[in-house]
Amino acid sequence: MDQEDRIALFLDYENLALGARDHRGGAAFDFRPIADALAERGRVVVRRAYADWSYFDEDRRMLTRSHVELIEIPQRMGASRKNAADIKMAVDAIELAFERDYISTFVICSGDSDFTPLVHKLRELNKRVIGVGVEGSTSALLPPACDEFLYYDRLEGLDIPPTRSQRVRPARQAGPEQRPPEREPEPEEERPTGEEAGRDVDALAVQVAQTVAGLQGSASGEVTASRLKRTLLRKDPTFSESDYGFRTFGELLRHLAGQDVIELAEGPAKGDPEVSLPEHGDREVAFGLLRGVVADLGSAGNPVALSGLKNQLRRARPDFSEKKLGYRSFLQFCKAAATSDVVDLRWSPEADDYLLTTAG
């Protein structure tokens, strides 16, 4: 248990409930998928939700059964009502960060960009921050600020939203002087489903190869699967292998290894393999392709300009991509080939371009 992350969960409940209602066809907010996702990441020791609970009677019972502490924020007129909940939640989170050193991870459930300074401060205090928000109502500023961001709509175990013919779940009956906050109904947009909603695995392969190459070149020691996953999350806190159709990150890595994008070897810990780029194989074939094309184009000993050279390689091999080999640009690929004495590469001020000739 001492190795588990201790998690403090804070829910801006009005933001989540209204976001789920407005962007999921009137579906009621379900706390269970969030609880399940956090259970996979550590031990949740604090659970607090902030709202005026007189407007969320059914939700209040559901959260109480899940052992969530309900923090009452009485309704007020105007913007001060919403600000009161935000400020109370931020103050409590900072107070807990100072008073409970054993809490390593804070989960901020809201799509409101007003919580971005709180996220920055918690990370400054050496706390890991996970954000959770409804995709359609989450500010673009919040996910990049977090260590990891989970879109509520993509969590496992979430029921399919109701169709347009189904009615929106009614709010608690209230008198005319006490009405829940409402938003103007927005026309629903058709969203892609199934394979249309999946992400491009080829683009992911490029991203993984580039990340592995960067880790190998910028730091000492082996690149493990866990380290690679953390780096991918730092680049894109919304990254999840499930968006690409894989159940686990290990399954994704095994798929990429089968495509010769990466190589896997036994790592320092069981279940955490070492990840590397193929030292031979595709890279050597690509270097040979480059040498052959340069030799053909410069048959009379004339140098070949870098501009347009990549198109010549693709004519010979349509599936050529330096990014799948871990190189960020075609120039970087050519420099690697020059370092391996496959070609000679030099800058020409007269041609205002790099010129290549076959080495030796």
PDB file of C-alpha atoms in Angstrom, residues 33-208:
ATOM      1  CA  PRO A  33     -16.859   5.554 -14.547  1.00  0.00           C
ATOM      2  CA  ILE A  34     -14.735   8.259 -12.870  1.00  0.00           C
ATOM      3  CA  ALA A  35     -14.393   6.173  -9.701  1.00  0.00           C
ATOM      4  CA  ASP A  36     -13.362   3.130 -11.749  1.00  0.00           C
ATOM      5  CA  ALA A  37     -10.764   5.096 -13.737  1.00  0.00           C
ATOM      6  CA  LEU A  38      -9.211   6.508 -10.569  1.00  0.00           C
ATOM      7  CA  ALA A  39      -9.180   3.100  -8.862  1.00  0.00           C
ATOM      8  CA  GLU A  40      -6.760   1.992 -11.588  1.00  0.00           C
ATOM      9  CA  ARG A  41      -4.452   4.898 -10.781  1.00  0.00           C
ATOM     10  CA  GLY A  42      -4.246   4.742  -6.993  1.00  0.00           C
ATOM     11  CA  ARG A  43      -6.100   4.894  -3.679  1.00  0.00           C
ATOM     12  CA  VAL A  44      -8.672   7.688  -3.421  1.00  0.00           C
ATOM     13  CA  VAL A  45      -8.500   9.028   0.137  1.00  0.00           C
ATOM     14  CA  VAL A  46     -10.498  12.268  -0.313  1.00  0.00           C
ATOM     15  CA  ARG A  47     -13.703  12.693  -2.326  1.00  0.00           C
ATOM     16  CA  ARG A  48     -15.437  16.073  -2.323  1.00  0.00           C
ATOM     17  CA  ALA A  49     -18.109  17.536  -4.576  1.00  0.00           C
ATOM     18  CA  TYR A  50     -19.186  21.209  -4.613  1.00  0.00           C
ATOM     19  CA  ALA A  51     -22.671  22.430  -5.595  1.00  0.00           C
ATOM     20  CA  ASP A  52     -25.978  23.752  -4.317  1.00  0.00           C
ATOM     21  CA  TRP A  53     -27.374  20.310  -3.606  1.00  0.00           C
ATOM     22  CA  SER A  54     -30.969  21.472  -3.436  1.00  0.00           C
ATOM     23  CA  TYR A  55     -30.917  21.267  -7.234  1.00  0.00           C
ATOM     24  CA  PHE A  56     -29.370  17.780  -7.424  1.00  0.00           C
ATOM     25  CA  ASP A  57     -31.442  15.540  -5.124  1.00  0.00           C
ATOM     26  CA  GLU A  58     -31.030  12.339  -7.156  1.00  0.00           C
ATOM     27  CA  ASP A  59     -27.350  13.023  -7.748  1.00  0.00           C
ATOM     28  CA  ARG A  60     -26.812  13.664  -4.058  1.00  0.00           C
ATOM     29  CA  ARG A  61     -28.019  10.189  -3.158  1.00  0.00           C
ATOM     30  CA  MET A  62     -25.861   8.615  -5.870  1.00  0.00           C
ATOM     31  CA  LEU A  63     -22.729  10.439  -4.656  1.00  0.00           C
ATOM     32  CA  THR A  64     -23.426   9.647  -1.011  1.00  0.00           C
ATOM     33  CA  ARG A  65     -23.538   5.943  -1.839  1.00  0.00           C
ATOM     34  CA  SER A  66     -20.098   6.397  -3.430  1.00  0.00           C
ATOM     35  CA  HIS A  67     -18.767   7.979  -0.189  1.00  0.00           C
ATOM     36  CA  VAL A  68     -18.348  11.448  -1.693  1.00  0.00           C
ATOM     37  CA  GLU A  69     -18.394  14.330   0.802  1.00  0.00           C
ATOM     38  CA  LEU A  70     -20.915  16.935  -0.341  1.00  0.00           C
ATOM     39  CA  ILE A  71     -19.853  20.562   0.149  1.00  0.00           C
ATOM     40  CA  GLU A  72     -22.868  22.876   0.168  1.00  0.00           C
ATOM     41  CA  ILE A  73     -22.553  26.122  -1.811  1.00  0.00           C
ATOM     42  CA  PRO A  74     -25.846  28.065  -1.443  1.00  0.00           C
ATOM     43  CA  GLN A  75     -27.150  29.684  -4.605  1.00  0.00           C
ATOM     44  CA  ARG A  76     -26.668  33.396  -5.077  1.00  0.00           C
ATOM     45  CA  MET A  77     -27.581  35.720  -7.862  1.00  0.00           C
ATOM     46  CA  GLY A  78     -25.252  36.438 -10.737  1.00  0.00           C
ATOM     47  CA  ALA A  79     -21.659  35.331 -11.267  1.00  0.00           C
ATOM     48  CA  SER A  80     -20.881  35.305  -7.550  1.00  0.00           C
ATOM     49  CA  ARG A  81     -22.799  32.029  -7.232  1.00  0.00           C
ATOM     50  CA  LYS A  82     -20.433  30.178  -9.584  1.00  0.00           C
ATOM     51  CA  ASN A  83     -17.342  31.965  -8.292  1.00  0.00           C
ATOM     52  CA  ALA A  84     -18.163  30.945  -4.706  1.00  0.00           C
ATOM     53  CA  ALA A  85     -17.993  27.247  -5.606  1.00  0.00           C
ATOM     54  CA  ASP A  86     -14.787  27.682  -7.635  1.00  0.00           C
ATOM     55  CA  ILE A  87     -13.030  29.638  -4.893  1.00  0.00           C
ATOM     56  CA  LYS A  88     -14.071  27.227  -2.140  1.00  0.00           C
ATOM     57  CA  MET A  89     -12.861  24.264  -4.163  1.00  0.00           C
ATOM     58  CA  ALA A  90      -9.511  25.911  -4.969  1.00  0.00           C
ATOM     59  CA  VAL A  91      -8.917  26.961  -1.356  1.00  0.00           C
ATOM     60  CA  ASP A  92      -9.686  23.462  -0.068  1.00  0.00           C
ATOM     61  CA  ALA A  93      -7.352  21.853  -2.621  1.00  0.00           C
ATOM     62  CA  ILE A  94      -4.421  24.127  -1.747  1.00  0.00           C
ATOM     63  CA  GLU A  95      -5.050  23.672   1.989  1.00  0.00           C
ATOM     64  CA  LEU A  96      -5.023  19.895   1.555  1.00  0.00           C
ATOM     65  CA  ALA A  97      -1.827  20.043  -0.507  1.00  0.00           C
ATOM     66  CA  PHE A  98      -0.014  21.698   2.423  1.00  0.00           C
ATOM     67  CA  GLU A  99      -1.625  19.696   5.233  1.00  0.00           C
ATOM     68  CA  ARG A 100      -1.474  16.178   3.714  1.00  0.00           C
ATOM     69  CA  ASP A 101       1.995  15.460   2.361  1.00  0.00           C
ATOM     70  CA  TYR A 102       1.068  11.853   1.627  1.00  0.00           C
ATOM     71  CA  ILE A 103      -1.434  12.929  -1.052  1.00  0.00           C
ATOM     72  CA  SER A 104       0.505  12.699  -4.309  1.00  0.00           C
ATOM     73  CA  THR A 105      -2.246  13.179  -6.900  1.00  0.00           C
ATOM     74  CA  PHE A 106      -5.068  15.709  -7.179  1.00  0.00           C
ATOM     75  CA  VAL A 107      -8.004  15.105  -9.515  1.00  0.00           C
ATOM     76  CA  ILE A 108      -9.852  18.244 -10.647  1.00  0.00           C
ATOM     77  CA  CYS A 109     -13.175  17.319 -12.216  1.00  0.00           C
ATOM     78  CA  SER A 110     -14.184  20.351 -14.236  1.00  0.00           C
ATOM     79  CA  GLY A 111     -13.833  21.733 -17.734  1.00  0.00           C
ATOM     80  CA  ASP A 112     -13.622  25.335 -16.500  1.00  0.00           C
ATOM     81  CA  SER A 113     -10.452  27.208 -17.506  1.00  0.00           C
ATOM     82  CA  ASP A 114     -10.674  29.144 -14.213  1.00  0.00           C
ATOM     83  CA  PHE A 115      -9.047  26.128 -12.544  1.00  0.00           C
ATOM     84  CA  THR A 116      -5.901  26.371 -14.692  1.00  0.00           C
ATOM     85  CA  PRO A 117      -4.021  28.514 -12.081  1.00  0.00           C
ATOM     86  CA  LEU A 118      -4.928  25.930  -9.423  1.00  0.00           C
ATOM     87  CA  VAL A 119      -3.494  23.166 -11.590  1.00  0.00           C
ATOM     88  CA  HIS A 120      -0.271  25.135 -12.101  1.00  0.00           C
ATOM     89  CA  LYS A 121       0.090  25.769  -8.362  1.00  0.00           C
ATOM     90  CA  LEU A 122      -0.498  22.109  -7.432  1.00  0.00           C
ATOM     91  CA  ARG A 123       2.142  20.994  -9.928  1.00  0.00           C
ATOM     92  CA  GLU A 124       4.488  23.637  -8.526  1.00  0.00           C
ATOM     93  CA  LEU A 125       3.961  21.938  -5.155  1.00  0.00           C
ATOM     94  CA  ASN A 126       5.140  18.657  -6.731  1.00  0.00           C
ATOM     95  CA  LYS A 127       1.660  17.172  -6.984  1.00  0.00           C
ATOM     96  CA  ARG A 128       0.467  15.180  -9.978  1.00  0.00           C
ATOM     97  CA  VAL A 129      -2.749  16.608 -11.407  1.00  0.00           C
ATOM     98  CA  ILE A 130      -5.366  14.676 -13.375  1.00  0.00           C
ATOM     99  CA  GLY A 131      -8.208  16.595 -14.989  1.00  0.00           C
ATOM    100  CA  VAL A 132     -11.632  15.202 -15.856  1.00  0.00           C
ATOM    101  CA  GLY A 133     -14.171  17.039 -17.995  1.00  0.00           C
ATOM    102  CA  VAL A 134     -16.988  16.627 -20.483  1.00  0.00           C
ATOM    103  CA  GLU A 135     -15.440  16.902 -23.923  1.00  0.00           C
ATOM    104  CA  GLY A 136     -17.935  19.370 -25.360  1.00  0.00           C
ATOM    105  CA  SER A 137     -17.747  21.781 -22.421  1.00  0.00           C
ATOM    106  CA  THR A 138     -14.043  21.642 -21.539  1.00  0.00           C
ATOM    107  CA  SER A 139     -11.911  24.719 -22.194  1.00  0.00           C
ATOM    108  CA  ALA A 140      -8.952  24.182 -24.508  1.00  0.00           C
ATOM    109  CA  LEU A 141      -6.704  25.785 -21.865  1.00  0.00           C
ATOM    110  CA  LEU A 142      -7.238  23.191 -19.141  1.00  0.00           C
ATOM    111  CA  PRO A 143      -6.073  19.805 -20.568  1.00  0.00           C
ATOM    112  CA  PRO A 144      -2.531  20.936 -21.529  1.00  0.00           C
ATOM    113  CA  ALA A 145      -2.001  22.246 -17.982  1.00  0.00           C
ATOM    114  CA  CYS A 146      -2.618  18.819 -16.411  1.00  0.00           C
ATOM    115  CA  ASP A 147      -0.330  15.797 -16.176  1.00  0.00           C
ATOM    116  CA  GLU A 148      -3.190  13.703 -17.547  1.00  0.00           C
ATOM    117  CA  PHE A 149      -6.663  14.641 -18.722  1.00  0.00           C
ATOM    118  CA  LEU A 150      -9.568  12.207 -18.971  1.00  0.00           C
ATOM    119  CA  TYR A 151     -12.580  13.074 -21.076  1.00  0.00           C
ATOM    120  CA  TYR A 152     -15.672  11.888 -19.246  1.00  0.00           C
ATOM    121  CA  ASP A 153     -17.304  10.911 -22.548  1.00  0.00           C
ATOM    122  CA  ARG A 154     -14.543   8.375 -23.301  1.00  0.00           C
ATOM    123  CA  LEU A 155     -14.403   6.600 -19.943  1.00  0.00           C
ATOM    124  CA  GLU A 156     -15.046   2.861 -19.817  1.00  0.00           C
ATOM    125  CA  GLY A 157     -18.443   1.828 -18.494  1.00  0.00           C
ATOM    126  CA  LEU A 158     -20.282   4.968 -19.564  1.00  0.00           C
ATOM    127  CA  ASP A 159     -23.755   4.305 -20.915  1.00  0.00           C
ATOM    128  CA  ILE A 160     -24.560   5.267 -24.494  1.00  0.00           C
ATOM    129  CA  PRO A 161     -26.244   8.704 -24.483  1.00  0.00           C
ATOM    130  CA  PRO A 162     -29.974   8.706 -25.170  1.00  0.00           C
ATOM    131  CA  THR A 163     -31.292   9.428 -28.647  1.00  0.00           C
ATOM    132  CA  ARG A 164     -32.815  12.741 -29.626  1.00  0.00           C
ATOM    133  CA  SER A 165     -36.317  11.357 -29.137  1.00  0.00           C
ATOM    134  CA  GLN A 166     -35.687  10.818 -25.441  1.00  0.00           C
ATOM    135  CA  ARG A 167     -36.498  13.618 -23.086  1.00  0.00           C
ATOM    136  CA  VAL A 168     -33.994  15.451 -20.942  1.00  0.00           C
ATOM    137  CA  ARG A 169     -34.002  14.324 -17.331  1.00  0.00           C
ATOM    138  CA  PRO A 170     -36.091  16.895 -15.446  1.00  0.00           C
ATOM    139  CA  ALA A 171     -34.545  18.868 -12.655  1.00  0.00           C
ATOM    140  CA  ARG A 172     -35.842  18.741  -9.107  1.00  0.00           C
ATOM    141  CA  GLN A 173     -39.186  20.427  -8.726  1.00  0.00           C
ATOM    142  CA  ALA A 174     -38.725  23.864  -7.234  1.00  0.00           C
ATOM    143  CA  GLY A 175     -40.749  26.913  -6.575  1.00  0.00           C
ATOM    144  CA  PRO A 176     -40.628  29.916  -8.892  1.00  0.00           C
ATOM    145  CA  GLU A 177     -38.212  31.667  -6.577  1.00  0.00           C
ATOM    146  CA  GLN A 178     -35.730  28.781  -6.684  1.00  0.00           C
ATOM    147  CA  ARG A 179     -34.799  27.436 -10.089  1.00  0.00           C
ATOM    148  CA  PRO A 180     -31.723  25.529 -11.215  1.00  0.00           C
ATOM    149  CA  PRO A 181     -29.323  27.216 -13.603  1.00  0.00           C
ATOM    150  CA  GLU A 182     -30.242  26.492 -17.186  1.00  0.00           C
ATOM    151  CA  ARG A 183     -28.616  27.033 -20.523  1.00  0.00           C
ATOM    152  CA  GLU A 184     -30.163  27.644 -23.886  1.00  0.00           C
ATOM    153  CA  PRO A 185     -30.604  24.308 -25.712  1.00  0.00           C
ATOM    154  CA  GLU A 186     -28.092  23.828 -28.478  1.00  0.00           C
ATOM    155  CA  PRO A 187     -28.713  21.798 -31.624  1.00  0.00           C
ATOM    156  CA  GLU A 188     -26.982  18.452 -31.398  1.00  0.00           C
ATOM    157  CA  GLU A 189     -24.324  17.693 -33.946  1.00  0.00           C
ATOM    158  CA  GLU A 190     -23.911  14.259 -35.387  1.00  0.00           C
ATOM    159  CA  ARG A 191     -20.793  12.694 -33.950  1.00  0.00           C
ATOM    160  CA  PRO A 192     -18.806   9.922 -35.604  1.00  0.00           C
ATOM    161  CA  THR A 193     -19.089   6.524 -33.997  1.00  0.00           C
ATOM    162  CA  GLY A 194     -17.274   3.206 -34.186  1.00  0.00           C
ATOM    163  CA  GLU A 195     -14.290   3.161 -36.486  1.00  0.00           C
ATOM    164  CA  GLU A 196     -14.962   6.752 -37.577  1.00  0.00           C
ATOM    165  CA  ALA A 197     -14.237   7.894 -34.026  1.00  0.00           C
ATOM    166  CA  GLY A 198     -11.000   5.922 -33.826  1.00  0.00           C
ATOM    167  CA  ARG A 199      -7.703   7.671 -34.167  1.00  0.00           C
ATOM    168  CA  ASP A 200      -5.073   7.030 -36.831  1.00  0.00           C
ATOM    169  CA  VAL A 201      -2.762   4.247 -35.604  1.00  0.00           C
ATOM    170  CA  ASP A 202      -0.199   5.196 -38.253  1.00  0.00           C
ATOM    171  CA  ALA A 203      -0.012   8.723 -36.824  1.00  0.00           C
ATOM    172  CA  LEU A 204       0.378   7.195 -33.369  1.00  0.00           C
ATOM    173  CA  ALA A 205       3.245   5.021 -34.630  1.00  0.00           C
ATOM    174  CA  VAL A 206       5.021   8.162 -35.818  1.00  0.00           C
ATOM    175  CA  GLN A 207       4.476   9.852 -32.453  1.00  0.00           C
ATOM    176  CA  VAL A 208       5.763   6.835 -30.510  1.00  0.00           C
TER     177      VAL A 208
END
